[in-house]
Each structure stands twice: as C-alpha cells, then as structure tokens.
Amino acid sequence: MIRKIMIAVAALVGGTAIGGGAAFAVVHFAPHMLPGIPKQREASEFVATGTILAPVTFADGRLSGYVSFECQLEVPQGKGAEVTQQLPVLLNAVNMRSYRQPLASGPDGMIPNLELFRRLMMDAAREVYGPDIVRRAVITQAAPI
C-alpha cells in the first residue's frame, strides 16, 4: 500500500517537474508560439508634437470652443528624426480630422474628450507615417482656451 502511494507521489512530482520545465523552455526560447505572451518591445523614444490647437465641437457640429493639446508620440529608437521632419504633415492631418470629430464633453462642452483625441492622433499618425512607426500617442497636457 505504501509502495503504491510512493509511486503515485513520485509520478506526480516527476510529471510536474517535466511539465514545468517544458513550459519554462517554451516561454523563454519560443515565446512566438504563445499568443497570450506579449512580445518584448524594442527600444523606443518619444517625439514631442508641440502645441496643437484643436476645435472642440458638439456631436451636432456646433463649435464649443478651442483646446490646446500637447502630445508625445512613441516611435522605435532611431525613427525620431524621421517623425520630426514630417510633423507639419501630421498636424495638418490632425486639423483635417479634429473639426469633424465631436471632442466636446461635459455639461458646457468645454471639457475635451481625451480618448477621442488620442484616437484621432493615432489615426492621423497612421495616415502620415504608416501603420508601424507610431506605437502610441500620449497626451501630456490639455487646456481649454
């Protein structure tokens, strides 16, 4: 009886060790095979867009006011100069979208919807730089004018 229990415990411990070792090996040596494990990001840098003045409109198209944004774009290391050279084109793309996007929120419409503006920035960045250059847009300051 004790011999059967010892064999069962040994099999359980051995199976756990082999399974754990296999899982460790896959996670460290073949992470691309696991869809739930995020890939390691390569180094990145941030590029400041400067101050962006955008109209704040209601859903029905009425102008509520203007807001001043400052934003940083996360790009792969070494792409900062390329992104900086194209900033005027990006700002034009933002302007062409912002008056059509209802950014107004709050009871008086003077609070800008930051999530919508971030999405607007990312859409404009994909248009200007392509889908793989700008990883994310980070809004560092927003103030109604």
mmCIF file of C-alpha atoms in Angstrom:
data_model
loop_
_atom_site.group_PDB
_atom_site.id
_atom_site.type_symbol
_atom_site.label_atom_id
_atom_site.label_comp_id
_atom_site.label_asym_id
_atom_site.label_seq_id
_atom_site.Cartn_x
_atom_site.Cartn_y
_atom_site.Cartn_z
ATOM 1 C CA MET A 1 0.000 0.000 0.000
ATOM 2 C CA ILE A 2 2.742 2.496 0.957
ATOM 3 C CA ARG A 3 4.689 1.457 -2.137
ATOM 4 C CA LYS A 4 1.695 2.354 -4.377
ATOM 5 C CA ILE A 5 1.353 5.749 -2.682
ATOM 6 C CA MET A 6 5.095 6.447 -3.095
ATOM 7 C CA ILE A 7 4.955 5.532 -6.794
ATOM 8 C CA ALA A 8 1.925 7.845 -7.287
ATOM 9 C CA VAL A 9 3.671 10.721 -5.475
ATOM 10 C CA ALA A 10 6.884 10.162 -7.463
ATOM 11 C CA ALA A 11 4.904 10.147 -10.729
ATOM 12 C CA LEU A 12 3.106 13.348 -9.711
ATOM 13 C CA VAL A 13 6.334 15.131 -8.762
ATOM 14 C CA GLY A 14 8.147 13.918 -11.874
ATOM 15 C CA GLY A 15 5.299 14.936 -14.170
ATOM 16 C CA THR A 16 5.091 18.359 -12.564
ATOM 17 C CA ALA A 17 8.847 18.868 -12.957
ATOM 18 C CA ILE A 18 8.837 17.799 -16.606
ATOM 19 C CA GLY A 19 5.757 19.901 -17.429
ATOM 20 C CA GLY A 20 7.111 22.941 -15.610
ATOM 21 C CA GLY A 21 10.470 22.598 -17.354
ATOM 22 C CA ALA A 22 8.776 22.354 -20.730
ATOM 23 C CA ALA A 23 6.634 25.420 -20.031
ATOM 24 C CA PHE A 24 9.702 27.382 -18.892
ATOM 25 C CA ALA A 25 11.585 26.397 -22.052
ATOM 26 C CA VAL A 26 8.732 27.432 -24.362
ATOM 27 C CA VAL A 27 8.204 30.798 -22.642
ATOM 28 C CA HIS A 28 11.915 31.685 -22.745
ATOM 29 C CA PHE A 29 13.059 30.105 -26.012
ATOM 30 C CA ALA A 30 9.949 30.123 -28.226
ATOM 31 C CA PRO A 31 7.578 32.881 -26.998
ATOM 32 C CA HIS A 32 6.345 33.495 -30.546
ATOM 33 C CA MET A 33 4.458 30.194 -30.295
ATOM 34 C CA LEU A 34 2.313 31.501 -27.422
ATOM 35 C CA PRO A 35 -0.303 34.075 -28.476
ATOM 36 C CA GLY A 36 -1.030 35.211 -24.894
ATOM 37 C CA ILE A 37 2.571 36.162 -24.066
ATOM 38 C CA PRO A 38 3.410 39.730 -25.198
ATOM 39 C CA LYS A 39 6.495 40.118 -27.350
ATOM 40 C CA GLN A 40 9.355 42.110 -25.935
ATOM 41 C CA ARG A 41 9.343 45.606 -27.318
ATOM 42 C CA GLU A 42 12.371 47.041 -28.938
ATOM 43 C CA ALA A 43 13.722 50.290 -27.555
ATOM 44 C CA SER A 44 11.630 53.374 -28.214
ATOM 45 C CA GLU A 45 11.831 57.130 -27.973
ATOM 46 C CA PHE A 46 9.259 59.912 -27.659
ATOM 47 C CA VAL A 47 8.816 62.788 -30.087
ATOM 48 C CA ALA A 48 7.045 65.940 -28.906
ATOM 49 C CA THR A 49 4.443 67.333 -31.287
ATOM 50 C CA GLY A 50 4.462 70.781 -29.751
ATOM 51 C CA THR A 51 1.233 72.619 -29.005
ATOM 52 C CA ILE A 52 -1.776 71.563 -31.067
ATOM 53 C CA LEU A 53 -4.781 73.869 -31.208
ATOM 54 C CA ALA A 54 -7.983 71.971 -31.993
ATOM 55 C CA PRO A 55 -11.634 72.992 -32.212
ATOM 56 C CA VAL A 56 -13.964 71.371 -29.678
ATOM 57 C CA THR A 57 -17.273 70.594 -31.334
ATOM 58 C CA PHE A 58 -20.522 69.044 -30.191
ATOM 59 C CA ALA A 59 -21.975 65.952 -31.890
ATOM 60 C CA ASP A 60 -24.308 68.195 -33.919
ATOM 61 C CA GLY A 61 -21.316 70.144 -35.319
ATOM 62 C CA ARG A 62 -21.659 73.325 -33.236
ATOM 63 C CA LEU A 63 -18.397 74.849 -32.051
ATOM 64 C CA SER A 64 -17.931 74.796 -28.280
ATOM 65 C CA GLY A 65 -14.502 76.393 -28.152
ATOM 66 C CA TYR A 66 -10.883 75.500 -28.656
ATOM 67 C CA VAL A 67 -8.446 73.366 -26.722
ATOM 68 C CA SER A 68 -4.671 73.368 -26.613
ATOM 69 C CA PHE A 69 -3.047 69.898 -26.562
ATOM 70 C CA GLU A 70 0.498 68.751 -26.083
ATOM 71 C CA CYS A 71 1.252 65.229 -27.188
ATOM 72 C CA GLN A 72 4.196 62.825 -27.328
ATOM 73 C CA LEU A 73 4.494 60.094 -29.974
ATOM 74 C CA GLU A 74 6.219 56.819 -29.071
ATOM 75 C CA VAL A 75 8.321 55.621 -32.004
ATOM 76 C CA PRO A 76 11.066 52.977 -32.441
ATOM 77 C CA GLN A 77 14.553 54.066 -31.405
ATOM 78 C CA GLY A 78 16.226 55.907 -34.281
ATOM 79 C CA LYS A 79 12.985 56.976 -36.017
ATOM 80 C CA GLY A 80 12.614 60.243 -34.075
ATOM 81 C CA ALA A 81 14.307 62.434 -36.696
ATOM 82 C CA GLU A 82 12.158 60.962 -39.483
ATOM 83 C CA VAL A 83 8.983 61.573 -37.453
ATOM 84 C CA THR A 84 10.047 65.114 -36.525
ATOM 85 C CA GLN A 85 10.596 66.027 -40.194
ATOM 86 C CA GLN A 86 7.007 65.042 -41.017
ATOM 87 C CA LEU A 87 5.341 66.825 -38.034
ATOM 88 C CA PRO A 88 3.802 69.584 -40.213
ATOM 89 C CA VAL A 89 2.066 66.900 -42.289
ATOM 90 C CA LEU A 90 0.855 65.192 -39.093
ATOM 91 C CA LEU A 91 -0.506 68.475 -37.703
ATOM 92 C CA ASN A 92 -2.349 69.053 -40.974
ATOM 93 C CA ALA A 93 -3.891 65.559 -40.742
ATOM 94 C CA VAL A 94 -4.948 66.282 -37.138
ATOM 95 C CA ASN A 95 -6.534 69.599 -38.171
ATOM 96 C CA MET A 96 -8.410 67.948 -41.039
ATOM 97 C CA ARG A 97 -9.921 65.435 -38.600
ATOM 98 C CA SER A 98 -10.485 67.476 -35.439
ATOM 99 C CA TYR A 99 -13.223 69.772 -36.725
ATOM 100 C CA ARG A 100 -15.257 66.711 -37.820
ATOM 101 C CA GLN A 101 -14.773 64.792 -34.547
ATOM 102 C CA PRO A 102 -17.107 65.717 -31.646
ATOM 103 C CA LEU A 103 -14.482 66.299 -28.959
ATOM 104 C CA ALA A 104 -16.763 68.232 -26.600
ATOM 105 C CA SER A 105 -17.854 66.614 -23.353
ATOM 106 C CA GLY A 106 -19.154 67.827 -20.031
ATOM 107 C CA PRO A 107 -22.249 69.973 -19.365
ATOM 108 C CA ASP A 108 -20.906 73.104 -21.077
ATOM 109 C CA GLY A 109 -18.907 71.303 -23.764
ATOM 110 C CA MET A 110 -15.586 72.804 -22.715
ATOM 111 C CA ILE A 111 -14.030 69.570 -21.485
ATOM 112 C CA PRO A 112 -12.265 67.790 -24.351
ATOM 113 C CA ASN A 113 -12.717 64.035 -24.707
ATOM 114 C CA LEU A 114 -9.083 62.933 -24.356
ATOM 115 C CA GLU A 115 -9.662 59.351 -25.503
ATOM 116 C CA LEU A 116 -11.248 60.556 -28.747
ATOM 117 C CA PHE A 117 -8.373 62.977 -29.297
ATOM 118 C CA ARG A 118 -5.817 60.217 -28.682
ATOM 119 C CA ARG A 119 -7.586 58.017 -31.266
ATOM 120 C CA LEU A 120 -7.697 60.962 -33.659
ATOM 121 C CA MET A 121 -3.930 61.420 -33.207
ATOM 122 C CA MET A 122 -3.269 57.725 -33.848
ATOM 123 C CA ASP A 123 -5.424 57.718 -36.998
ATOM 124 C CA ALA A 124 -3.581 60.782 -38.314
ATOM 125 C CA ALA A 125 -0.204 59.234 -37.423
ATOM 126 C CA ARG A 126 -1.055 56.003 -39.273
ATOM 127 C CA GLU A 127 -2.039 58.039 -42.312
ATOM 128 C CA VAL A 128 1.181 60.083 -42.288
ATOM 129 C CA TYR A 129 3.792 57.563 -41.084
ATOM 130 C CA GLY A 130 2.233 54.205 -41.910
ATOM 131 C CA PRO A 131 0.950 51.544 -39.522
ATOM 132 C CA ASP A 132 4.248 50.523 -37.871
ATOM 133 C CA ILE A 133 6.046 53.749 -36.936
ATOM 134 C CA VAL A 134 3.963 55.391 -34.188
ATOM 135 C CA ARG A 135 3.258 52.915 -31.381
ATOM 136 C CA ARG A 136 1.077 55.208 -29.281
ATOM 137 C CA ALA A 137 0.175 58.821 -28.699
ATOM 138 C CA VAL A 138 0.454 60.130 -25.145
ATOM 139 C CA ILE A 139 -1.399 63.323 -24.280
ATOM 140 C CA THR A 140 0.714 65.231 -21.778
ATOM 141 C CA GLN A 141 -1.398 68.376 -21.461
ATOM 142 C CA ALA A 142 -4.858 69.607 -22.471
ATOM 143 C CA ALA A 143 -6.263 73.024 -21.640
ATOM 144 C CA PRO A 144 -9.392 74.759 -22.924
ATOM 145 C CA ILE A 145 -8.831 78.194 -24.447
#
